[in-house]
């Protein structure tokens, strides 16, 4: 899966990234497919709750789906690296889309069997094609210039964040007019159509050559720093979401303000991601990664001292400014550490880490909230990002194998 490196423009910019041959088509079709991942979780949760009448059952089904998506991501990415995107992604997309249709059928009427629904959710999650890691590997093939590549990764990260905001909003529109399971059907359509268009792009020419020592025995070296920082960032993000709910409830009692405060976090992340791509950094990626993690941790810790909701929203926007840069740099460092034949899998490890951290963060923070003062909970949540920065710096003089 490679394309000829592009010529290096005189002034690297986001526009220059999209002017590279085949970049716009490949990126746009990948985003169509990735929009499904912003829609399916909420659709599955709402559809299962309506079909079973049980919040516990809907939460369990969603957890099973999410676990299968997250923890099998490196295995699916390995298929892409070994066999190429055209041979690996489309069968996964068809299987995933078909199973989403099965889930829609199971949850369309009340009385859905929970065990059968849960089993179908696991199978669907296990087949989810790794479009994000694959797209980032394609960026590396298309762009030989490191400044352009950094801008491409920043653009990709901001676009992905917008998808995960617009996906639930689209589900909300669907639910207002029809059954929640229709979101599963639309998600299946978007995924299959987007993946089919993605893999037929001229940028996808086959599997990359496997060379160097990193991929011989199934391990990708040098991933400790990006994986740990991604996990710490995921933990911090999901913890902050619960902490914001508690903070707003304590200060105003109006939880309707929570989406606006979290929206400030997303806006800050998008702006930070764009700024990160536009700045001509001179420090190595590992040190930038540690710096972003430190800044994120300190800002989250300080947010616990916000005296009101407006101040909290400003603090969240400041914290968000370091989220997209941290994750983008983690993906870049993983890409730099991997040989060409393992880039998809390297990115998939980072992707798995941030999602796994996000899944665990809410649980850990919820336990802390029941026993510790709110400002201390903010400080401990920020400490997870700080600790991950220490790992990034400590690993600077060595590389470690990551298991696949």
C-alpha angles and dihedrals in degrees: 000000000000141000131197111278113259125244112262112250118223093240113033112215141146089266089053090054091056093046092062109110112272093000099112096047094044094046095045094050091047089053091052090056094042092054086073090067089058092053108037102066095054092040091051092048094050096041094049092046091052093046097047102027088223128114090195092055094046091048091049093050091048091048091052091050093047094048092052092049095047106040097041094049095100091050092053091045089054088059089055093049093048101041105020130251096276094056098038110033102050096053089048091049093049091049092046093046092048092051091049087056089051089052090050090052092048094050100039092090131040120262097048112174105250096208093051092045091049092050092051090048091054092049092047092050092047091058098046106132114235096237096157097053090042093052091051090051089051090053088057090052094047098045123056095173112086093213091055091045092053090051091048092052091048091050090048092050094049092047091050091052090051089051091056089052097044095042096066090041089056090049089052090056091049093048090053090060108026146003118314089235088069086075089063090052093048090046090053091050094049093047097049095041094044094046093048091052091043097054093046092058113117087239089073108074103150143290118333119245114265110228140152129035099288098082105032098094100029097267130115112211129218098031100120096094100045094041095049094045090048090051092047091049091049091050091050095048096051091042091053092053091059093041091053089053090052093045095049092045091052096046104038109002088223106117089179085083092062096085090053093052092047088046088060088055090054094046090050091050093050093049092045091050093052092047091049091055093046097051117089098228119200099184117091117262094250093059092044089051092053091045093053091048091051092048091048093049095048093047093050091048091051091048090071088070094057107130097210147006096270092051090047090053091053090048091050091051089053092048091047090056088073099043101076093040091052094049094041091051091047090055091046093050091048090050091050091049096053129077115240093263093056104042096108092051093046090055090045091058090056090045091051092048096054092046093046090049090049091052093052098040098073092049093050094045092048090056091049094049091060094058111023137057115267096245090053090051089054090049093050092047090052088048091066090063091045092051091051089054089057090055091050091054095041091054093053095101099047142035125225131201118246116212119239 
